[in-house]
Amino acid sequence: MMKKLLFAFLLFFTAQVATQAQQIKTQLVEYKEGATTLEGYLAYDSSKKGKLPAVLVVHEWNGLSDYTKKRCDQLARMGYVAFAADIYGKGVRPTTPEAMGAEAGKYKNNIPLLRQRVNAGLAQLKKQPNVDPARVAAIGYCFGGTTVLELARSGADVAGVVSFHGGLGTPNPADAANIKTRILVAHGAIDSFVPKAELDGFFKEMNDAKVDYQFIAYSGAVHAFTNPEAGTDISKGAAYNAAADRRSWEAMKQFFAEIFKK
């Protein structure tokens, strides 16, 4: 019994020391895309020295939120410099489904503008003094998943892209020829928001362009499966799935270990 207690204490003590050793810094960062002011969120561990691998994070259809920031904080604790891009613009944070759909639609219907906004976020991340620009990835959730796939289609110089329950279609499938990075798609196996025709089109697009991609479908998962705020009622089409959330995050970590290997 004493040995178990001692072991538990040592584990707790080790975890506390590790936590204290980290110095997670966060800040809001203003930057521009053309004449538009954007406001992103930067997180990193200031105790780590030298140039670090970095991850661009793109928000859901409600804009940059506490959820997006929490993901950045998680990545910072893993040793990455994380930057949440702002696609909509400073202060543009829709709060109703109707407003969210309208705002997201502005960019889904204007792919050149969407690509400009996400590339502006990428440029802002790469200019951070503690970032190794040769080791940068991009991840996105729902609307953000769609966005990072368009980042790849734009020919952006990134090491990898991860889409979590994002839309897969594009009006310009031939642009897959521009992709020069690796792709991981984490998808809900029963996501009714992404029809079969869109899935089939994505596979054809990737295969025709000979893109290095992985596609993982999680059983029982629908849209928004990584976000606890989505609730658990799958009949609504968007719901949290703890197993899919955990598994997809682990898949992302394995993907990062591969693409950031020196």
C-alpha positions as YAML, in Angstrom:
chain: A
units: angstrom
residues:
- id: 1
  name: MET
  ca: [0.00, 0.00, 0.00]
- id: 2
  name: MET
  ca: [2.82, 2.38, 0.94]
- id: 3
  name: LYS
  ca: [4.59, 1.64, -2.36]
- id: 4
  name: LYS
  ca: [1.44, 2.53, -4.31]
- id: 5
  name: LEU
  ca: [1.03, 5.78, -2.40]
- id: 6
  name: LEU
  ca: [4.69, 6.67, -2.93]
- id: 7
  name: PHE
  ca: [4.41, 5.90, -6.66]
- id: 8
  name: ALA
  ca: [1.27, 8.04, -6.94]
- id: 9
  name: PHE
  ca: [3.01, 10.91, -5.14]
- id: 10
  name: LEU
  ca: [6.03, 10.68, -7.42]
- id: 11
  name: LEU
  ca: [3.79, 10.80, -10.51]
- id: 12
  name: PHE
  ca: [1.95, 13.83, -9.14]
- id: 13
  name: PHE
  ca: [5.20, 15.57, -8.19]
- id: 14
  name: THR
  ca: [6.74, 14.90, -11.61]
- id: 15
  name: ALA
  ca: [3.64, 16.29, -13.35]
- id: 16
  name: GLN
  ca: [3.71, 19.40, -11.16]
- id: 17
  name: VAL
  ca: [7.39, 20.05, -11.88]
- id: 18
  name: ALA
  ca: [6.83, 19.62, -15.61]
- id: 19
  name: THR
  ca: [3.89, 22.02, -15.53]
- id: 20
  name: GLN
  ca: [5.85, 24.61, -13.56]
- id: 21
  name: ALA
  ca: [8.79, 24.30, -15.95]
- id: 22
  name: GLN
  ca: [6.56, 25.30, -18.85]
- id: 23
  name: GLN
  ca: [5.90, 28.99, -19.33]
- id: 24
  name: ILE
  ca: [2.91, 29.23, -21.65]
- id: 25
  name: LYS
  ca: [2.54, 32.71, -23.06]
- id: 26
  name: THR
  ca: [-0.58, 33.84, -24.91]
- id: 27
  name: GLN
  ca: [-1.51, 37.07, -26.64]
- id: 28
  name: LEU
  ca: [-3.87, 38.57, -29.17]
- id: 29
  name: VAL
  ca: [-2.10, 39.66, -32.35]
- id: 30
  name: GLU
  ca: [-3.39, 42.25, -34.81]
- id: 31
  name: TYR
  ca: [-2.36, 41.85, -38.44]
- id: 32
  name: LYS
  ca: [-3.63, 42.83, -41.88]
- id: 33
  name: GLU
  ca: [-4.89, 41.24, -45.05]
- id: 34
  name: GLY
  ca: [-5.15, 44.06, -47.54]
- id: 35
  name: ALA
  ca: [-7.09, 46.85, -45.81]
- id: 36
  name: THR
  ca: [-8.79, 44.48, -43.35]
- id: 37
  name: THR
  ca: [-7.62, 44.30, -39.75]
- id: 38
  name: LEU
  ca: [-7.56, 40.77, -38.34]
- id: 39
  name: GLU
  ca: [-6.97, 39.61, -34.77]
- id: 40
  name: GLY
  ca: [-5.42, 36.22, -34.13]
- id: 41
  name: TYR
  ca: [-4.30, 34.39, -31.01]
- id: 42
  name: LEU
  ca: [-0.72, 33.28, -30.34]
- id: 43
  name: ALA
  ca: [0.36, 30.66, -27.78]
- id: 44
  name: TYR
  ca: [3.80, 29.21, -27.08]
- id: 45
  name: ASP
  ca: [6.06, 27.92, -24.31]
- id: 46
  name: SER
  ca: [8.61, 30.65, -23.62]
- id: 47
  name: SER
  ca: [10.82, 28.23, -21.70]
- id: 48
  name: LYS
  ca: [11.72, 26.54, -25.01]
- id: 49
  name: LYS
  ca: [14.65, 28.09, -26.83]
- id: 50
  name: GLY
  ca: [15.56, 28.18, -30.49]
- id: 51
  name: LYS
  ca: [13.34, 27.80, -33.54]
- id: 52
  name: LEU
  ca: [10.26, 25.65, -32.89]
- id: 53
  name: PRO
  ca: [7.80, 23.79, -35.11]
- id: 54
  name: ALA
  ca: [4.54, 25.69, -35.44]
- id: 55
  name: VAL
  ca: [0.86, 25.07, -36.12]
- id: 56
  name: LEU
  ca: [-1.67, 27.41, -37.73]
- id: 57
  name: VAL
  ca: [-5.17, 26.80, -36.32]
- id: 58
  name: VAL
  ca: [-8.32, 27.86, -38.20]
- id: 59
  name: HIS
  ca: [-11.60, 28.39, -36.39]
- id: 60
  name: GLU
  ca: [-15.10, 27.03, -36.90]
- id: 61
  name: TRP
  ca: [-17.94, 28.98, -38.51]
- id: 62
  name: ASN
  ca: [-18.44, 31.14, -35.41]
- id: 63
  name: GLY
  ca: [-15.03, 32.77, -35.82]
- id: 64
  name: LEU
  ca: [-12.11, 32.78, -33.44]
- id: 65
  name: SER
  ca: [-13.49, 31.49, -30.13]
- id: 66
  name: ASP
  ca: [-12.46, 30.19, -26.72]
- id: 67
  name: TYR
  ca: [-12.53, 26.70, -28.22]
- id: 68
  name: THR
  ca: [-9.98, 27.69, -30.87]
- id: 69
  name: LYS
  ca: [-7.80, 29.30, -28.20]
- id: 70
  name: LYS
  ca: [-7.92, 26.15, -26.05]
- id: 71
  name: ARG
  ca: [-6.64, 24.12, -28.98]
- id: 72
  name: CYS
  ca: [-3.78, 26.59, -29.38]
- id: 73
  name: ASP
  ca: [-2.97, 26.27, -25.68]
- id: 74
  name: GLN
  ca: [-2.91, 22.47, -26.01]
- id: 75
  name: LEU
  ca: [-0.47, 22.71, -28.89]
- id: 76
  name: ALA
  ca: [1.71, 25.17, -26.97]
- id: 77
  name: ARG
  ca: [1.95, 22.70, -24.08]
- id: 78
  name: MET
  ca: [3.10, 20.10, -26.63]
- id: 79
  name: GLY
  ca: [5.99, 22.35, -27.64]
- id: 80
  name: TYR
  ca: [4.56, 24.02, -30.74]
- id: 81
  name: VAL
  ca: [4.11, 27.70, -31.47]
- id: 82
  name: ALA
  ca: [0.37, 27.88, -32.20]
- id: 83
  name: PHE
  ca: [-1.40, 30.73, -33.95]
- id: 84
  name: ALA
  ca: [-5.15, 30.93, -34.46]
- id: 85
  name: ALA
  ca: [-5.81, 32.77, -37.71]
- id: 86
  name: ASP
  ca: [-8.73, 35.16, -37.98]
- id: 87
  name: ILE
  ca: [-10.56, 34.69, -41.26]
- id: 88
  name: TYR
  ca: [-13.49, 37.02, -40.59]
- id: 89
  name: GLY
  ca: [-11.81, 40.17, -39.28]
- id: 90
  name: LYS
  ca: [-11.30, 41.78, -35.89]
- id: 91
  name: GLY
  ca: [-14.50, 41.84, -33.85]
- id: 92
  name: VAL
  ca: [-16.49, 39.79, -36.37]
- id: 93
  name: ARG
  ca: [-17.76, 36.97, -34.16]
- id: 94
  name: PRO
  ca: [-21.27, 35.87, -35.21]
- id: 95
  name: THR
  ca: [-23.42, 34.41, -32.42]
- id: 96
  name: THR
  ca: [-26.44, 32.83, -34.14]
- id: 97
  name: PRO
  ca: [-26.52, 29.94, -36.62]
- id: 98
  name: GLU
  ca: [-27.98, 32.25, -39.24]
- id: 99
  name: ALA
  ca: [-25.21, 34.83, -38.79]
- id: 100
  name: MET
  ca: [-22.53, 32.13, -38.67]
- id: 101
  name: GLY
  ca: [-23.82, 30.59, -41.90]
- id: 102
  name: ALA
  ca: [-23.93, 33.96, -43.61]
- id: 103
  name: GLU
  ca: [-20.39, 34.88, -42.56]
- id: 104
  name: ALA
  ca: [-18.91, 31.51, -43.49]
- id: 105
  name: GLY
  ca: [-20.76, 31.67, -46.80]
- id: 106
  name: LYS
  ca: [-18.97, 34.89, -47.74]
- id: 107
  name: TYR
  ca: [-15.73, 32.93, -47.89]
- id: 108
  name: LYS
  ca: [-16.98, 29.59, -49.16]
- id: 109
  name: ASN
  ca: [-18.43, 31.52, -52.11]
- id: 110
  name: ASN
  ca: [-15.23, 33.49, -52.62]
- id: 111
  name: ILE
  ca: [-12.40, 30.98, -52.53]
- id: 112
  name: PRO
  ca: [-9.71, 33.49, -53.62]
- id: 113
  name: LEU
  ca: [-10.57, 35.67, -50.62]
- id: 114
  name: LEU
  ca: [-10.63, 32.66, -48.28]
- id: 115
  name: ARG
  ca: [-7.17, 31.66, -49.49]
- id: 116
  name: GLN
  ca: [-5.87, 35.21, -49.07]
- id: 117
  name: ARG
  ca: [-7.11, 35.34, -45.48]
- id: 118
  name: VAL
  ca: [-5.65, 31.98, -44.44]
- id: 119
  name: ASN
  ca: [-2.35, 32.70, -46.19]
- id: 120
  name: ALA
  ca: [-2.18, 36.02, -44.30]
- id: 121
  name: GLY
  ca: [-2.48, 34.05, -41.06]
- id: 122
  name: LEU
  ca: [0.23, 31.66, -42.21]
- id: 123
  name: ALA
  ca: [2.56, 34.55, -43.02]
- id: 124
  name: GLN
  ca: [1.92, 36.07, -39.59]
- id: 125
  name: LEU
  ca: [2.82, 32.79, -37.90]
- id: 126
  name: LYS
  ca: [5.97, 32.28, -39.95]
- id: 127
  name: LYS
  ca: [7.30, 35.73, -39.06]
- id: 128
  name: GLN
  ca: [7.29, 34.95, -35.32]
- id: 129
  name: PRO
  ca: [10.92, 34.97, -34.12]
- id: 130
  name: ASN
  ca: [10.67, 31.57, -32.41]
- id: 131
  name: VAL
  ca: [9.16, 29.74, -35.42]
- id: 132
  name: ASP
  ca: [11.06, 27.45, -37.77]
- id: 133
  name: PRO
  ca: [9.37, 28.34, -41.09]
- id: 134
  name: ALA
  ca: [10.39, 24.99, -42.56]
- id: 135
  name: ARG
  ca: [8.36, 23.15, -39.91]
- id: 136
  name: VAL
  ca: [4.85, 24.60, -40.04]
- id: 137
  name: ALA
  ca: [1.54, 22.74, -40.25]
- id: 138
  name: ALA
  ca: [-2.07, 23.91, -40.41]
- id: 139
  name: ILE
  ca: [-5.15, 22.42, -38.77]
- id: 140
  name: GLY
  ca: [-8.79, 23.47, -38.90]
- id: 141
  name: TYR
  ca: [-12.20, 22.57, -37.52]
- id: 142
  name: CYS
  ca: [-15.43, 22.44, -39.59]
- id: 143
  name: PHE
  ca: [-15.22, 25.71, -41.58]
- id: 144
  name: GLY
  ca: [-11.55, 25.73, -40.60]
- id: 145
  name: GLY
  ca: [-11.07, 22.22, -41.98]
- id: 146
  name: THR
  ca: [-12.42, 23.43, -45.32]
- id: 147
  name: THR
  ca: [-10.10, 26.42, -45.07]
- id: 148
  name: VAL
  ca: [-6.87, 24.50, -44.47]
- id: 149
  name: LEU
  ca: [-7.65, 22.25, -47.42]
- id: 150
  name: GLU
  ca: [-7.97, 25.38, -49.54]
- id: 151
  name: LEU
  ca: [-4.66, 26.54, -48.06]
- id: 152
  name: ALA
  ca: [-3.12, 23.34, -49.42]
- id: 153
  name: ARG
  ca: [-4.83, 23.80, -52.79]
- id: 154
  name: SER
  ca: [-3.38, 27.31, -52.97]
- id: 155
  name: GLY
  ca: [0.08, 25.76, -53.08]
- id: 156
  name: ALA
  ca: [1.10, 27.04, -49.64]
- id: 157
  name: ASP
  ca: [4.49, 25.99, -48.33]
- id: 158
  name: VAL
  ca: [3.52, 23.97, -45.25]
- id: 159
  name: ALA
  ca: [4.69, 20.60, -43.98]
- id: 160
  name: GLY
  ca: [1.19, 19.21, -43.49]
- id: 161
  name: VAL
  ca: [-2.50, 20.00, -43.20]
- id: 162
  name: VAL
  ca: [-5.12, 18.41, -40.91]
- id: 163
  name: SER
  ca: [-8.87, 18.85, -41.42]
- id: 164
  name: PHE
  ca: [-11.14, 17.91, -38.53]
- id: 165
  name: HIS
  ca: [-14.76, 17.33, -39.67]
- id: 166
  name: GLY
  ca: [-14.34, 19.90, -42.44]
- id: 167
  name: GLY
  ca: [-16.13, 20.24, -45.73]
- id: 168
  name: LEU
  ca: [-14.20, 18.48, -48.49]
- id: 169
  name: GLY
  ca: [-15.60, 19.97, -51.67]
- id: 170
  name: THR
  ca: [-14.09, 22.76, -53.73]
- id: 171
  name: PRO
  ca: [-15.20, 24.64, -56.84]
- id: 172
  name: ASN
  ca: [-11.68, 24.21, -58.22]
- id: 173
  name: PRO
  ca: [-10.69, 20.51, -57.92]
- id: 174
  name: ALA
  ca: [-7.99, 20.95, -60.55]
- id: 175
  name: ASP
  ca: [-6.14, 23.13, -58.02]
- id: 176
  name: ALA
  ca: [-5.13, 19.93, -56.23]
- id: 177
  name: ALA
  ca: [-2.27, 19.94, -58.71]
- id: 178
  name: ASN
  ca: [-0.82, 22.83, -56.66]
- id: 179
  name: ILE
  ca: [-0.68, 20.78, -53.45]
- id: 180
  name: LYS
  ca: [2.86, 20.19, -52.27]
- id: 181
  name: THR
  ca: [2.16, 19.03, -48.74]
- id: 182
  name: ARG
  ca: [0.76, 16.00, -46.92]
- id: 183
  name: ILE
  ca: [-2.85, 15.89, -45.81]
- id: 184
  name: LEU
  ca: [-4.73, 14.18, -42.98]
- id: 185
  name: VAL
  ca: [-8.53, 14.24, -42.92]
- id: 186
  name: ALA
  ca: [-10.35, 13.26, -39.70]
- id: 187
  name: HIS
  ca: [-13.97, 12.63, -40.67]
- id: 188
  name: GLY
  ca: [-17.17, 11.55, -38.96]
- id: 189
  name: ALA
  ca: [-18.27, 8.28, -40.56]
- id: 190
  name: ILE
  ca: [-21.94, 9.30, -40.35]
- id: 191
  name: ASP
  ca: [-21.49, 13.01, -41.03]
- id: 192
  name: SER
  ca: [-24.62, 13.91, -42.99]
- id: 193
  name: PHE
  ca: [-23.27, 17.42, -43.67]
- id: 194
  name: VAL
  ca: [-20.80, 15.93, -46.15]
- id: 195
  name: PRO
  ca: [-22.71, 14.01, -48.84]
- id: 196
  name: LYS
  ca: [-21.31, 10.94, -50.57]
- id: 197
  name: ALA
  ca: [-20.82, 12.86, -53.82]
- id: 198
  name: GLU
  ca: [-18.55, 15.30, -51.98]
- id: 199
  name: LEU
  ca: [-16.56, 12.42, -50.48]
- id: 200
  name: ASP
  ca: [-16.21, 10.72, -53.85]
- id: 201
  name: GLY
  ca: [-15.16, 14.00, -55.44]
- id: 202
  name: PHE
  ca: [-12.50, 14.54, -52.80]
- id: 203
  name: PHE
  ca: [-11.00, 11.09, -53.28]
- id: 204
  name: LYS
  ca: [-10.94, 11.53, -57.06]
- id: 205
  name: GLU
  ca: [-9.38, 14.99, -56.71]
- id: 206
  name: MET
  ca: [-6.63, 13.73, -54.39]
- id: 207
  name: ASN
  ca: [-5.96, 10.56, -56.37]
- id: 208
  name: ASP
  ca: [-5.87, 12.33, -59.74]
- id: 209
  name: ALA
  ca: [-3.31, 14.81, -58.38]
- id: 210
  name: LYS
  ca: [-1.37, 12.01, -56.63]
- id: 211
  name: VAL
  ca: [-1.52, 13.85, -53.29]
- id: 212
  name: ASP
  ca: [-0.01, 12.15, -50.23]
- id: 213
  name: TYR
  ca: [-3.11, 12.00, -48.06]
- id: 214
  name: GLN
  ca: [-4.68, 10.00, -45.24]
- id: 215
  name: PHE
  ca: [-8.41, 9.77, -44.58]
- id: 216
  name: ILE
  ca: [-9.73, 8.41, -41.27]
- id: 217
  name: ALA
  ca: [-13.46, 7.94, -40.67]
- id: 218
  name: TYR
  ca: [-14.59, 7.59, -37.04]
- id: 219
  name: SER
  ca: [-17.58, 5.33, -36.40]
- id: 220
  name: GLY
  ca: [-20.64, 6.91, -34.83]
- id: 221
  name: ALA
  ca: [-19.23, 10.42, -35.32]
- id: 222
  name: VAL
  ca: [-21.07, 13.27, -37.02]
- id: 223
  name: HIS
  ca: [-20.08, 16.87, -37.73]
- id: 224
  name: ALA
  ca: [-18.28, 18.86, -34.97]
- id: 225
  name: PHE
  ca: [-17.23, 15.66, -33.16]
- id: 226
  name: THR
  ca: [-14.23, 17.33, -31.47]
- id: 227
  name: ASN
  ca: [-16.18, 20.13, -29.77]
- id: 228
  name: PRO
  ca: [-17.90, 19.42, -26.42]
- id: 229
  name: GLU
  ca: [-20.06, 22.51, -26.94]
- id: 230
  name: ALA
  ca: [-21.85, 20.69, -29.79]
- id: 231
  name: GLY
  ca: [-23.75, 18.48, -27.31]
- id: 232
  name: THR
  ca: [-24.27, 14.75, -27.79]
- id: 233
  name: ASP
  ca: [-27.47, 14.50, -29.87]
- id: 234
  name: ILE
  ca: [-26.32, 13.05, -33.20]
- id: 235
  name: SER
  ca: [-29.80, 13.51, -34.67]
- id: 236
  name: LYS
  ca: [-28.94, 17.23, -34.98]
- id: 237
  name: GLY
  ca: [-26.11, 16.37, -37.37]
- id: 238
  name: ALA
  ca: [-23.46, 17.97, -35.17]
- id: 239
  name: ALA
  ca: [-22.45, 16.42, -31.85]
- id: 240
  name: TYR
  ca: [-19.43, 15.72, -29.66]
- id: 241
  name: ASN
  ca: [-17.89, 12.25, -29.69]
- id: 242
  name: ALA
  ca: [-15.24, 11.78, -27.01]
- id: 243
  name: ALA
  ca: [-13.69, 8.68, -28.61]
- id: 244
  name: ALA
  ca: [-13.42, 10.31, -32.03]
- id: 245
  name: ASP
  ca: [-12.02, 13.48, -30.45]
- id: 246
  name: ARG
  ca: [-9.33, 11.53, -28.61]
- id: 247
  name: ARG
  ca: [-8.46, 9.27, -31.52]
- id: 248
  name: SER
  ca: [-8.28, 12.07, -34.07]
- id: 249
  name: TRP
  ca: [-5.99, 14.12, -31.79]
- id: 250
  name: GLU
  ca: [-3.69, 11.11, -31.43]
- id: 251
  name: ALA
  ca: [-3.73, 10.65, -35.21]
- id: 252
  name: MET
  ca: [-2.73, 14.30, -35.58]
- id: 253
  name: LYS
  ca: [0.16, 13.85, -33.15]
- id: 254
  name: GLN
  ca: [1.42, 10.83, -35.08]
- id: 255
  name: PHE
  ca: [1.10, 12.81, -38.33]
- id: 256
  name: PHE
  ca: [3.10, 15.68, -36.82]
- id: 257
  name: ALA
  ca: [5.80, 13.29, -35.63]
- id: 258
  name: GLU
  ca: [6.17, 12.16, -39.24]
- id: 259
  name: ILE
  ca: [6.09, 15.54, -41.02]
- id: 260
  name: PHE
  ca: [8.29, 17.36, -38.50]
- id: 261
  name: LYS
  ca: [10.95, 14.66, -38.42]
- id: 262
  name: LYS
  ca: [14.36, 16.20, -39.05]
...
